[in-house]
Amino acid sequence: MIPELNNPSVCMRDPQRVQDILMSMQKSGSNTLQVISDFDMTLTRFAYEGKRCPTCHNILDNSKLISNDCKEKLKELLNTYYPIEIDSSRSIEEKLPLMVEWWTKAHDLLVEQRIRKDLLATVVRESEARLREGFQLFFNHLHEHSIPLLIFSAGIGDILEEVIRQAGVFHSNVKVFSNYMDFDESGVLKAFKGELIHIYNKREGALLNTGHFQELRTRPNVLLLGDSLGDLTMADGVQDMENILKIGFLNDKVEERKQSYLDSYDIVLVKDETLEVPNAVLLYLT
Ligand code: TMP
Ligand code: MG
């Protein structure tokens, strides 16, 4: 049906179920489809030429806007909390307060740096941010078919918008839920706006945005893309859902985490740096 589902990176617990969902979604037509995607390490690459690629936070952390002293502290936080994020021996309940701690400490440090809004575009331009291969087809195809794309990110909204703007794919069908910076009158970062979105409270974030899902209630079929088990709740606000196909990128700690990814994502892409499979699914559905 979709030859790319035979790619070596593709793992499925139940290929028949995937086929049934795909056929049902295809029958309903592309005007019933909405796409919900995570950003960091889902739309962006995990690694390039053997080197890790930055998350939204890392783009700032590694930039000239941050003092060396602060860089050290942010790196310490990353070294402490990232291993917890991907630790398959701890439950989500156990990780949740620690993730809140990570985000809170990191945002407090960023606010201390008096970051200027007018420098963000340069910082992104000079960064090593990289969207996954095939991103043009992904974004442009959704736009051409007027399929809404929600990017739901625990990263930093201002940074991720700049990444997709500079890549030329911030089209009118794209909506972003994320952590946005709040600047004072002189354009200096003073806080983050609204409720914090971290890796394990996307469900709460979704439920705060019922208006968006209300507008999309004629689109009960969902394609969900994520790289963390926390991303599975991004569609919890969707109204009258009929079908959902979940594609998960398994980038790191593959052996330890594979079973839990297979149990919760319909299609698991193991160490796949491209959007080839999601694009093939989209072409089939549209
Ligand atoms: P996502 O929901 O768009 O994937 O964003 C969350 C990622 O951001 C998650 O993998 C952890 C990462 N992160 C950092 O790299 N540095 C930080 O300081 C924080 C708080 C999160
Ligand atoms: Mg992610």
PDB file of C-alpha atoms and ligand atoms in Angstrom:
ATOM      1  CA  MET A   1       0.000   0.000   0.000  1.00  0.00           C
ATOM      2  CA  ILE A   2       2.781   2.371   1.036  1.00  0.00           C
ATOM      3  CA  PRO A   3       6.177   0.941   0.008  1.00  0.00           C
ATOM      4  CA  GLU A   4       8.015   3.203   2.495  1.00  0.00           C
ATOM      5  CA  LEU A   5       6.448   1.182   5.339  1.00  0.00           C
ATOM      6  CA  ASN A   6       8.943  -1.523   4.365  1.00  0.00           C
ATOM      7  CA  ASN A   7      11.909   0.778   5.054  1.00  0.00           C
ATOM      8  CA  PRO A   8      14.409  -0.753   7.509  1.00  0.00           C
ATOM      9  CA  SER A   9      13.744   2.024  10.050  1.00  0.00           C
ATOM     10  CA  VAL A  10      10.047   1.139  10.300  1.00  0.00           C
ATOM     11  CA  CYS A  11       8.748  -1.007  13.175  1.00  0.00           C
ATOM     12  CA  MET A  12       5.093  -1.767  13.840  1.00  0.00           C
ATOM     13  CA  ARG A  13       3.510  -3.870  16.551  1.00  0.00           C
ATOM     14  CA  ASP A  14       0.409  -4.446  14.448  1.00  0.00           C
ATOM     15  CA  PRO A  15       0.821  -3.733  10.712  1.00  0.00           C
ATOM     16  CA  GLN A  16      -2.737  -4.856   9.971  1.00  0.00           C
ATOM     17  CA  ARG A  17      -4.120  -2.256  12.370  1.00  0.00           C
ATOM     18  CA  VAL A  18      -1.999   0.427  10.690  1.00  0.00           C
ATOM     19  CA  GLN A  19      -3.381  -0.616   7.332  1.00  0.00           C
ATOM     20  CA  ASP A  20      -6.974  -0.517   8.621  1.00  0.00           C
ATOM     21  CA  ILE A  21      -6.517   2.974  10.089  1.00  0.00           C
ATOM     22  CA  LEU A  22      -4.888   4.228   6.904  1.00  0.00           C
ATOM     23  CA  MET A  23      -7.654   2.861   4.704  1.00  0.00           C
ATOM     24  CA  SER A  24     -10.345   4.331   6.898  1.00  0.00           C
ATOM     25  CA  MET A  25      -8.637   7.737   6.920  1.00  0.00           C
ATOM     26  CA  GLN A  26      -8.080   7.662   3.185  1.00  0.00           C
ATOM     27  CA  LYS A  27     -11.727   6.868   2.559  1.00  0.00           C
ATOM     28  CA  SER A  28     -12.819   9.871   4.644  1.00  0.00           C
ATOM     29  CA  GLY A  29     -10.793  12.224   2.443  1.00  0.00           C
ATOM     30  CA  SER A  30      -8.145  14.832   3.112  1.00  0.00           C
ATOM     31  CA  ASN A  31     -10.723  17.449   4.149  1.00  0.00           C
ATOM     32  CA  THR A  32     -11.285  15.403   7.331  1.00  0.00           C
ATOM     33  CA  LEU A  33      -7.593  15.315   8.239  1.00  0.00           C
ATOM     34  CA  GLN A  34      -5.575  17.381  10.707  1.00  0.00           C
ATOM     35  CA  VAL A  35      -1.913  16.919  11.599  1.00  0.00           C
ATOM     36  CA  ILE A  36      -0.510  17.436  15.090  1.00  0.00           C
ATOM     37  CA  SER A  37       3.248  17.355  15.479  1.00  0.00           C
ATOM     38  CA  ASP A  38       5.848  17.852  18.143  1.00  0.00           C
ATOM     39  CA  PHE A  39       8.789  20.057  17.116  1.00  0.00           C
ATOM     40  CA  ASP A  40      12.147  19.249  18.740  1.00  0.00           C
ATOM     41  CA  MET A  41      13.589  15.953  17.531  1.00  0.00           C
ATOM     42  CA  THR A  42      10.392  15.264  15.561  1.00  0.00           C
ATOM     43  CA  LEU A  43      10.336  17.948  12.862  1.00  0.00           C
ATOM     44  CA  THR A  44      13.980  18.723  13.583  1.00  0.00           C
ATOM     45  CA  ARG A  45      16.851  16.274  13.283  1.00  0.00           C
ATOM     46  CA  PHE A  46      18.275  14.453  16.280  1.00  0.00           C
ATOM     47  CA  ALA A  47      21.774  14.231  14.814  1.00  0.00           C
ATOM     48  CA  TYR A  48      23.671  15.291  11.714  1.00  0.00           C
ATOM     49  CA  GLU A  49      27.072  13.916  10.677  1.00  0.00           C
ATOM     50  CA  GLY A  50      27.423  12.212  14.033  1.00  0.00           C
ATOM     51  CA  LYS A  51      26.732  15.346  16.056  1.00  0.00           C
ATOM     52  CA  ARG A  52      23.608  16.083  18.094  1.00  0.00           C
ATOM     53  CA  CYS A  53      21.367  18.808  16.684  1.00  0.00           C
ATOM     54  CA  PRO A  54      20.000  21.531  18.955  1.00  0.00           C
ATOM     55  CA  THR A  55      16.520  21.798  20.465  1.00  0.00           C
ATOM     56  CA  CYS A  56      14.849  25.251  20.634  1.00  0.00           C
ATOM     57  CA  HIS A  57      16.326  25.691  24.087  1.00  0.00           C
ATOM     58  CA  ASN A  58      19.768  24.585  22.923  1.00  0.00           C
ATOM     59  CA  ILE A  59      19.696  27.151  20.075  1.00  0.00           C
ATOM     60  CA  LEU A  60      19.523  29.875  22.703  1.00  0.00           C
ATOM     61  CA  ASP A  61      21.780  28.107  25.209  1.00  0.00           C
ATOM     62  CA  ASN A  62      24.601  27.844  22.657  1.00  0.00           C
ATOM     63  CA  SER A  63      24.220  31.411  21.389  1.00  0.00           C
ATOM     64  CA  LYS A  64      26.170  34.584  21.961  1.00  0.00           C
ATOM     65  CA  LEU A  65      23.218  35.950  23.953  1.00  0.00           C
ATOM     66  CA  ILE A  66      24.109  33.747  26.933  1.00  0.00           C
ATOM     67  CA  SER A  67      27.073  34.356  29.255  1.00  0.00           C
ATOM     68  CA  ASN A  68      29.646  31.588  29.712  1.00  0.00           C
ATOM     69  CA  ASP A  69      28.681  31.192  33.342  1.00  0.00           C
ATOM     70  CA  CYS A  70      25.035  30.711  32.398  1.00  0.00           C
ATOM     71  CA  LYS A  71      25.985  28.306  29.577  1.00  0.00           C
ATOM     72  CA  GLU A  72      27.705  26.120  32.185  1.00  0.00           C
ATOM     73  CA  LYS A  73      24.613  26.098  34.364  1.00  0.00           C
ATOM     74  CA  LEU A  74      22.308  25.264  31.444  1.00  0.00           C
ATOM     75  CA  LYS A  75      24.625  22.453  30.388  1.00  0.00           C
ATOM     76  CA  GLU A  76      24.573  21.074  33.929  1.00  0.00           C
ATOM     77  CA  LEU A  77      20.777  21.082  33.838  1.00  0.00           C
ATOM     78  CA  LEU A  78      20.804  19.249  30.499  1.00  0.00           C
ATOM     79  CA  ASN A  79      23.267  16.669  31.836  1.00  0.00           C
ATOM     80  CA  THR A  80      21.124  16.139  34.918  1.00  0.00           C
ATOM     81  CA  TYR A  81      17.636  16.083  33.458  1.00  0.00           C
ATOM     82  CA  TYR A  82      17.935  14.760  29.880  1.00  0.00           C
ATOM     83  CA  PRO A  83      18.992  11.283  31.141  1.00  0.00           C
ATOM     84  CA  ILE A  84      15.879  11.363  33.339  1.00  0.00           C
ATOM     85  CA  GLU A  85      13.689  12.364  30.366  1.00  0.00           C
ATOM     86  CA  ILE A  86      14.746   9.272  28.412  1.00  0.00           C
ATOM     87  CA  ASP A  87      15.080   6.858  31.369  1.00  0.00           C
ATOM     88  CA  SER A  88      12.756   3.947  30.619  1.00  0.00           C
ATOM     89  CA  SER A  89      13.062   2.582  34.174  1.00  0.00           C
ATOM     90  CA  ARG A  90      11.162   5.534  35.669  1.00  0.00           C
ATOM     91  CA  SER A  91       7.440   6.137  35.321  1.00  0.00           C
ATOM     92  CA  ILE A  92       5.970   9.335  33.863  1.00  0.00           C
ATOM     93  CA  GLU A  93       4.556  10.141  37.338  1.00  0.00           C
ATOM     94  CA  GLU A  94       8.046   9.963  38.761  1.00  0.00           C
ATOM     95  CA  LYS A  95       9.559  12.069  35.977  1.00  0.00           C
ATOM     96  CA  LEU A  96       6.877  14.753  35.880  1.00  0.00           C
ATOM     97  CA  PRO A  97       7.961  16.897  38.859  1.00  0.00           C
ATOM     98  CA  LEU A  98      11.575  16.615  37.730  1.00  0.00           C
ATOM     99  CA  MET A  99      10.698  17.851  34.253  1.00  0.00           C
ATOM    100  CA  VAL A 100       8.828  20.829  35.760  1.00  0.00           C
ATOM    101  CA  GLU A 101      11.993  21.509  37.745  1.00  0.00           C
ATOM    102  CA  TRP A 102      14.137  21.404  34.580  1.00  0.00           C
ATOM    103  CA  TRP A 103      11.918  23.765  32.600  1.00  0.00           C
ATOM    104  CA  THR A 104      11.491  26.168  35.534  1.00  0.00           C
ATOM    105  CA  LYS A 105      15.212  26.371  36.280  1.00  0.00           C
ATOM    106  CA  ALA A 106      16.119  26.762  32.599  1.00  0.00           C
ATOM    107  CA  HIS A 107      13.556  29.518  32.022  1.00  0.00           C
ATOM    108  CA  ASP A 108      14.679  31.370  35.165  1.00  0.00           C
ATOM    109  CA  LEU A 109      18.274  31.284  33.908  1.00  0.00           C
ATOM    110  CA  LEU A 110      17.239  32.513  30.436  1.00  0.00           C
ATOM    111  CA  VAL A 111      15.287  35.412  31.930  1.00  0.00           C
ATOM    112  CA  GLU A 112      18.372  36.488  33.926  1.00  0.00           C
ATOM    113  CA  GLN A 113      20.252  36.899  30.631  1.00  0.00           C
ATOM    114  CA  ARG A 114      18.168  39.873  29.480  1.00  0.00           C
ATOM    115  CA  ILE A 115      17.777  38.368  26.002  1.00  0.00           C
ATOM    116  CA  ARG A 116      16.852  40.865  23.266  1.00  0.00           C
ATOM    117  CA  LYS A 117      13.971  40.054  20.934  1.00  0.00           C
ATOM    118  CA  ASP A 118      15.632  41.768  17.975  1.00  0.00           C
ATOM    119  CA  LEU A 119      18.576  39.349  18.121  1.00  0.00           C
ATOM    120  CA  LEU A 120      16.596  36.114  17.992  1.00  0.00           C
ATOM    121  CA  ALA A 121      16.499  35.916  14.189  1.00  0.00           C
ATOM    122  CA  THR A 122      20.295  36.225  14.003  1.00  0.00           C
ATOM    123  CA  VAL A 123      20.771  33.612  16.698  1.00  0.00           C
ATOM    124  CA  VAL A 124      18.598  31.144  14.784  1.00  0.00           C
ATOM    125  CA  ARG A 125      20.387  31.955  11.516  1.00  0.00           C
ATOM    126  CA  GLU A 126      23.771  31.301  13.127  1.00  0.00           C
ATOM    127  CA  SER A 127      22.606  28.096  14.844  1.00  0.00           C
ATOM    128  CA  GLU A 128      22.874  24.483  13.765  1.00  0.00           C
ATOM    129  CA  ALA A 129      19.101  23.972  13.814  1.00  0.00           C
ATOM    130  CA  ARG A 130      18.091  21.498  11.143  1.00  0.00           C
ATOM    131  CA  LEU A 131      14.669  20.380  10.031  1.00  0.00           C
ATOM    132  CA  ARG A 132      14.468  16.745   8.974  1.00  0.00           C
ATOM    133  CA  GLU A 133      15.056  15.857   5.347  1.00  0.00           C
ATOM    134  CA  GLY A 134      11.820  16.096   3.387  1.00  0.00           C
ATOM    135  CA  PHE A 135      10.528  19.025   5.444  1.00  0.00           C
ATOM    136  CA  GLN A 136       9.691  21.095   2.335  1.00  0.00           C
ATOM    137  CA  LEU A 137       7.416  18.398   0.957  1.00  0.00           C
ATOM    138  CA  PHE A 138       5.832  17.918   4.386  1.00  0.00           C
ATOM    139  CA  PHE A 139       5.001  21.585   5.002  1.00  0.00           C
ATOM    140  CA  ASN A 140       4.237  22.515   1.397  1.00  0.00           C
ATOM    141  CA  HIS A 141       2.007  19.517   0.760  1.00  0.00           C
ATOM    142  CA  LEU A 142      -0.071  20.214   3.867  1.00  0.00           C
ATOM    143  CA  HIS A 143      -0.378  23.847   2.836  1.00  0.00           C
ATOM    144  CA  GLU A 144      -1.363  23.026  -0.738  1.00  0.00           C
ATOM    145  CA  HIS A 145      -4.097  20.691   0.521  1.00  0.00           C
ATOM    146  CA  SER A 146      -5.260  23.182   3.196  1.00  0.00           C
ATOM    147  CA  ILE A 147      -4.650  20.623   5.943  1.00  0.00           C
ATOM    148  CA  PRO A 148      -4.163  22.278   9.327  1.00  0.00           C
ATOM    149  CA  LEU A 149      -0.831  21.575  11.006  1.00  0.00           C
ATOM    150  CA  LEU A 150      -0.589  22.136  14.739  1.00  0.00           C
ATOM    151  CA  ILE A 151       2.984  22.254  16.038  1.00  0.00           C
ATOM    152  CA  PHE A 152       2.744  21.468  19.730  1.00  0.00           C
ATOM    153  CA  SER A 153       6.045  22.067  21.440  1.00  0.00           C
ATOM    154  CA  ALA A 154       7.486  22.211  24.918  1.00  0.00           C
ATOM    155  CA  GLY A 155      10.314  24.192  23.335  1.00  0.00           C
ATOM    156  CA  ILE A 156      10.264  27.961  22.793  1.00  0.00           C
ATOM    157  CA  GLY A 157       7.622  29.304  20.404  1.00  0.00           C
ATOM    158  CA  ASP A 158       9.578  32.405  19.335  1.00  0.00           C
ATOM    159  CA  ILE A 159      12.556  30.247  18.357  1.00  0.00           C
ATOM    160  CA  LEU A 160      10.643  27.524  16.564  1.00  0.00           C
ATOM    161  CA  GLU A 161       8.622  30.064  14.574  1.00  0.00           C
ATOM    162  CA  GLU A 162      11.889  31.657  13.482  1.00  0.00           C
ATOM    163  CA  VAL A 163      13.302  28.265  12.424  1.00  0.00           C
ATOM    164  CA  ILE A 164      10.336  27.512  10.175  1.00  0.00           C
ATOM    165  CA  ARG A 165      10.120  31.115   8.937  1.00  0.00           C
ATOM    166  CA  GLN A 166      13.771  31.065   7.862  1.00  0.00           C
ATOM    167  CA  ALA A 167      13.181  27.692   6.198  1.00  0.00           C
ATOM    168  CA  GLY A 168      10.353  29.311   4.202  1.00  0.00           C
ATOM    169  CA  VAL A 169       7.644  26.959   5.481  1.00  0.00           C
ATOM    170  CA  PHE A 170       5.730  29.006   8.058  1.00  0.00           C
ATOM    171  CA  HIS A 171       2.567  28.834   5.954  1.00  0.00           C
ATOM    172  CA  SER A 172      -0.907  30.064   6.871  1.00  0.00           C
ATOM    173  CA  ASN A 173      -2.133  26.546   7.784  1.00  0.00           C
ATOM    174  CA  VAL A 174       0.418  26.287  10.633  1.00  0.00           C
ATOM    175  CA  LYS A 175      -0.598  26.978  14.206  1.00  0.00           C
ATOM    176  CA  VAL A 176       1.797  26.751  17.170  1.00  0.00           C
ATOM    177  CA  PHE A 177       1.187  25.903  20.823  1.00  0.00           C
ATOM    178  CA  SER A 178       4.379  26.473  22.771  1.00  0.00           C
ATOM    179  CA  ASN A 179       6.145  28.509  25.440  1.00  0.00           C
ATOM    180  CA  TYR A 180       6.321  32.108  24.244  1.00  0.00           C
ATOM    181  CA  MET A 181       8.663  34.758  25.570  1.00  0.00           C
ATOM    182  CA  ASP A 182       7.308  37.909  27.163  1.00  0.00           C
ATOM    183  CA  PHE A 183       9.369  41.031  26.467  1.00  0.00           C
ATOM    184  CA  ASP A 184       9.328  44.399  28.241  1.00  0.00           C
ATOM    185  CA  GLU A 185       8.799  47.709  26.359  1.00  0.00           C
ATOM    186  CA  SER A 186      12.468  47.836  25.416  1.00  0.00           C
ATOM    187  CA  GLY A 187      12.337  44.336  23.902  1.00  0.00           C
ATOM    188  CA  VAL A 188      14.169  42.519  26.717  1.00  0.00           C
ATOM    189  CA  LEU A 189      12.964  39.086  27.923  1.00  0.00           C
ATOM    190  CA  LYS A 190      11.207  39.458  31.256  1.00  0.00           C
ATOM    191  CA  ALA A 191       9.293  36.156  31.609  1.00  0.00           C
ATOM    192  CA  PHE A 192       7.565  33.371  29.721  1.00  0.00           C
ATOM    193  CA  LYS A 193       3.879  33.822  28.911  1.00  0.00           C
ATOM    194  CA  GLY A 194       0.971  31.711  30.144  1.00  0.00           C
ATOM    195  CA  GLU A 195       0.999  28.178  31.470  1.00  0.00           C
ATOM    196  CA  LEU A 196       4.288  26.328  31.126  1.00  0.00           C
ATOM    197  CA  ILE A 197       4.257  23.505  28.562  1.00  0.00           C
ATOM    198  CA  HIS A 198       6.746  20.782  29.456  1.00  0.00           C
ATOM    199  CA  ILE A 199       7.257  17.370  28.017  1.00  0.00           C
ATOM    200  CA  TYR A 200       4.590  15.631  30.125  1.00  0.00           C
ATOM    201  CA  ASN A 201       1.709  18.106  30.306  1.00  0.00           C
ATOM    202  CA  LYS A 202       0.726  18.408  26.656  1.00  0.00           C
ATOM    203  CA  ARG A 203      -2.689  16.989  27.564  1.00  0.00           C
ATOM    204  CA  GLU A 204      -3.350  19.955  29.864  1.00  0.00           C
ATOM    205  CA  GLY A 205      -2.019  22.311  27.172  1.00  0.00           C
ATOM    206  CA  ALA A 206      -4.402  20.772  24.640  1.00  0.00           C
ATOM    207  CA  LEU A 207      -7.368  21.151  26.967  1.00  0.00           C
ATOM    208  CA  LEU A 208      -6.576  24.845  27.492  1.00  0.00           C
ATOM    209  CA  ASN A 209      -6.983  25.381  23.753  1.00  0.00           C
ATOM    210  CA  THR A 210     -10.454  23.988  23.134  1.00  0.00           C
ATOM    211  CA  GLY A 211     -11.219  26.853  20.722  1.00  0.00           C
ATOM    212  CA  HIS A 212      -8.649  25.587  18.229  1.00  0.00           C
ATOM    213  CA  PHE A 213      -9.990  22.041  18.278  1.00  0.00           C
ATOM    214  CA  GLN A 214     -13.560  23.339  18.123  1.00  0.00           C
ATOM    215  CA  GLU A 215     -12.687  25.114  14.852  1.00  0.00           C
ATOM    216  CA  LEU A 216     -11.318  21.840  13.490  1.00  0.00           C
ATOM    217  CA  ARG A 217     -14.237  19.668  14.574  1.00  0.00           C
ATOM    218  CA  THR A 218     -15.006  18.754  10.950  1.00  0.00           C
ATOM    219  CA  ARG A 219     -11.601  17.039  10.836  1.00  0.00           C
ATOM    220  CA  PRO A 220     -11.924  13.951  13.047  1.00  0.00           C
ATOM    221  CA  ASN A 221      -8.925  12.141  11.523  1.00  0.00           C
ATOM    222  CA  VAL A 222      -5.555  12.848  13.061  1.00  0.00           C
ATOM    223  CA  LEU A 223      -1.998  12.151  12.030  1.00  0.00           C
ATOM    224  CA  LEU A 224       0.190  12.587  15.123  1.00  0.00           C
ATOM    225  CA  LEU A 225       3.987  12.852  15.040  1.00  0.00           C
ATOM    226  CA  GLY A 226       6.169  12.781  18.130  1.00  0.00           C
ATOM    227  CA  ASP A 227       9.423  11.564  19.621  1.00  0.00           C
ATOM    228  CA  SER A 228       8.525  11.309  23.289  1.00  0.00           C
ATOM    229  CA  LEU A 229       5.864   9.304  25.098  1.00  0.00           C
ATOM    230  CA  GLY A 230       4.645  12.686  26.370  1.00  0.00           C
ATOM    231  CA  ASP A 231       3.705  13.600  22.797  1.00  0.00           C
ATOM    232  CA  LEU A 232       0.982  10.939  22.730  1.00  0.00           C
ATOM    233  CA  THR A 233      -1.431  13.229  24.590  1.00  0.00           C
ATOM    234  CA  MET A 234      -1.131  16.122  22.102  1.00  0.00           C
ATOM    235  CA  ALA A 235      -4.404  15.095  20.440  1.00  0.00           C
ATOM    236  CA  ASP A 236      -6.380  14.857  23.682  1.00  0.00           C
ATOM    237  CA  GLY A 237      -8.291  18.030  22.791  1.00  0.00           C
ATOM    238  CA  VAL A 238      -9.496  16.760  19.401  1.00  0.00           C
ATOM    239  CA  GLN A 239     -13.281  16.650  19.231  1.00  0.00           C
ATOM    240  CA  ASP A 240     -15.226  13.617  17.997  1.00  0.00           C
ATOM    241  CA  MET A 241     -12.050  11.836  16.935  1.00  0.00           C
ATOM    242  CA  GLU A 242     -12.596   9.030  14.444  1.00  0.00           C
ATOM    243  CA  ASN A 243      -9.122   7.756  13.594  1.00  0.00           C
ATOM    244  CA  ILE A 244      -5.668   8.570  14.836  1.00  0.00           C
ATOM    245  CA  LEU A 245      -2.416   7.317  13.374  1.00  0.00           C
ATOM    246  CA  LYS A 246       0.575   7.894  15.649  1.00  0.00           C
ATOM    247  CA  ILE A 247       4.076   7.971  14.223  1.00  0.00           C
ATOM    248  CA  GLY A 248       6.929   8.079  16.735  1.00  0.00           C
ATOM    249  CA  PHE A 249      10.604   8.798  16.161  1.00  0.00           C
ATOM    250  CA  LEU A 250      12.799   6.681  18.412  1.00  0.00           C
ATOM    251  CA  ASN A 251      16.078   8.566  18.314  1.00  0.00           C
ATOM    252  CA  ASP A 252      17.997   7.580  21.420  1.00  0.00           C
ATOM    253  CA  LYS A 253      18.289   4.631  23.862  1.00  0.00           C
ATOM    254  CA  VAL A 254      16.692   2.458  21.206  1.00  0.00           C
ATOM    255  CA  GLU A 255      16.945  -0.977  22.797  1.00  0.00           C
ATOM    256  CA  GLU A 256      15.683   0.097  26.221  1.00  0.00           C
ATOM    257  CA  ARG A 257      12.752   2.059  24.858  1.00  0.00           C
ATOM    258  CA  LYS A 258      11.688   0.127  21.778  1.00  0.00           C
ATOM    259  CA  GLN A 259       8.989  -1.979  23.435  1.00  0.00           C
ATOM    260  CA  SER A 260       7.283   0.981  25.091  1.00  0.00           C
ATOM    261  CA  TYR A 261       7.314   2.897  21.785  1.00  0.00           C
ATOM    262  CA  LEU A 262       5.873  -0.097  19.915  1.00  0.00           C
ATOM    263  CA  ASP A 263       3.154  -0.365  22.560  1.00  0.00           C
ATOM    264  CA  SER A 264       2.071   3.251  22.162  1.00  0.00           C
ATOM    265  CA  TYR A 265       2.957   4.437  18.641  1.00  0.00           C
ATOM    266  CA  ASP A 266       1.395   2.735  15.603  1.00  0.00           C
ATOM    267  CA  ILE A 267       4.525   3.271  13.522  1.00  0.00           C
ATOM    268  CA  VAL A 268       7.939   3.589  15.181  1.00  0.00           C
ATOM    269  CA  LEU A 269      10.808   5.048  13.153  1.00  0.00           C
ATOM    270  CA  VAL A 270      14.108   3.890  14.587  1.00  0.00           C
ATOM    271  CA  LYS A 271      17.045   6.243  14.096  1.00  0.00           C
ATOM    272  CA  ASP A 272      15.419   7.680  10.985  1.00  0.00           C
ATOM    273  CA  GLU A 273      16.474  11.292  10.374  1.00  0.00           C
ATOM    274  CA  THR A 274      13.995  11.853   7.549  1.00  0.00           C
ATOM    275  CA  LEU A 275      10.333  12.650   7.038  1.00  0.00           C
ATOM    276  CA  GLU A 276      10.173  10.067   4.251  1.00  0.00           C
ATOM    277  CA  VAL A 277       7.625   7.820   5.996  1.00  0.00           C
ATOM    278  CA  PRO A 278       5.318  10.607   7.269  1.00  0.00           C
ATOM    279  CA  ASN A 279       5.442  12.137   3.769  1.00  0.00           C
ATOM    280  CA  ALA A 280       4.547   8.828   2.137  1.00  0.00           C
ATOM    281  CA  VAL A 281       1.609   8.473   4.544  1.00  0.00           C
ATOM    282  CA  LEU A 282       0.472  12.010   3.713  1.00  0.00           C
ATOM    283  CA  LEU A 283       0.682  11.375  -0.023  1.00  0.00           C
ATOM    284  CA  TYR A 284      -1.412   8.247   0.435  1.00  0.00           C
ATOM    285  CA  LEU A 285      -4.022  10.136   2.457  1.00  0.00           C
ATOM    286  CA  THR A 286      -4.370  13.100   0.089  1.00  0.00           C
TER     287      THR A 286
HETATM  288  P1  TMP B   1       9.429  19.395  22.224  1.00  0.00           P
HETATM  289  O1  TMP B   1       8.180  19.158  22.979  1.00  0.00           O
HETATM  290  O2  TMP B   1       9.235  20.379  21.106  1.00  0.00           O
HETATM  291  O3  TMP B   1      10.091  18.153  21.749  1.00  0.00           O
HETATM  292  O4  TMP B   1      10.486  20.130  23.227  1.00  0.00           O
HETATM  293  C1  TMP B   1      11.002  19.561  24.375  1.00  0.00           C
HETATM  294  C2  TMP B   1      12.457  19.246  24.297  1.00  0.00           C
HETATM  295  O5  TMP B   1      13.261  20.334  24.789  1.00  0.00           O
HETATM  296  C3  TMP B   1      12.772  18.060  25.201  1.00  0.00           C
HETATM  297  O6  TMP B   1      13.317  16.985  24.448  1.00  0.00           O
HETATM  298  C4  TMP B   1      13.808  18.588  26.171  1.00  0.00           C
HETATM  299  C5  TMP B   1      14.365  19.801  25.512  1.00  0.00           C
HETATM  300  N1  TMP B   1      14.918  20.822  26.455  1.00  0.00           N
HETATM  301  C6  TMP B   1      16.212  21.262  26.242  1.00  0.00           C
HETATM  302  O7  TMP B   1      16.889  20.808  25.323  1.00  0.00           O
HETATM  303  N2  TMP B   1      16.737  22.222  27.094  1.00  0.00           N
HETATM  304  C7  TMP B   1      16.024  22.746  28.129  1.00  0.00           C
HETATM  305  O8  TMP B   1      16.516  23.609  28.860  1.00  0.00           O
HETATM  306  C8  TMP B   1      14.679  22.281  28.326  1.00  0.00           C
HETATM  307  C9  TMP B   1      13.863  22.836  29.449  1.00  0.00           C
HETATM  308  C10 TMP B   1      14.166  21.332  27.448  1.00  0.00           C
HETATM  309 MG    MG B   2      10.376  16.333  20.944  1.00  0.00          MG
END
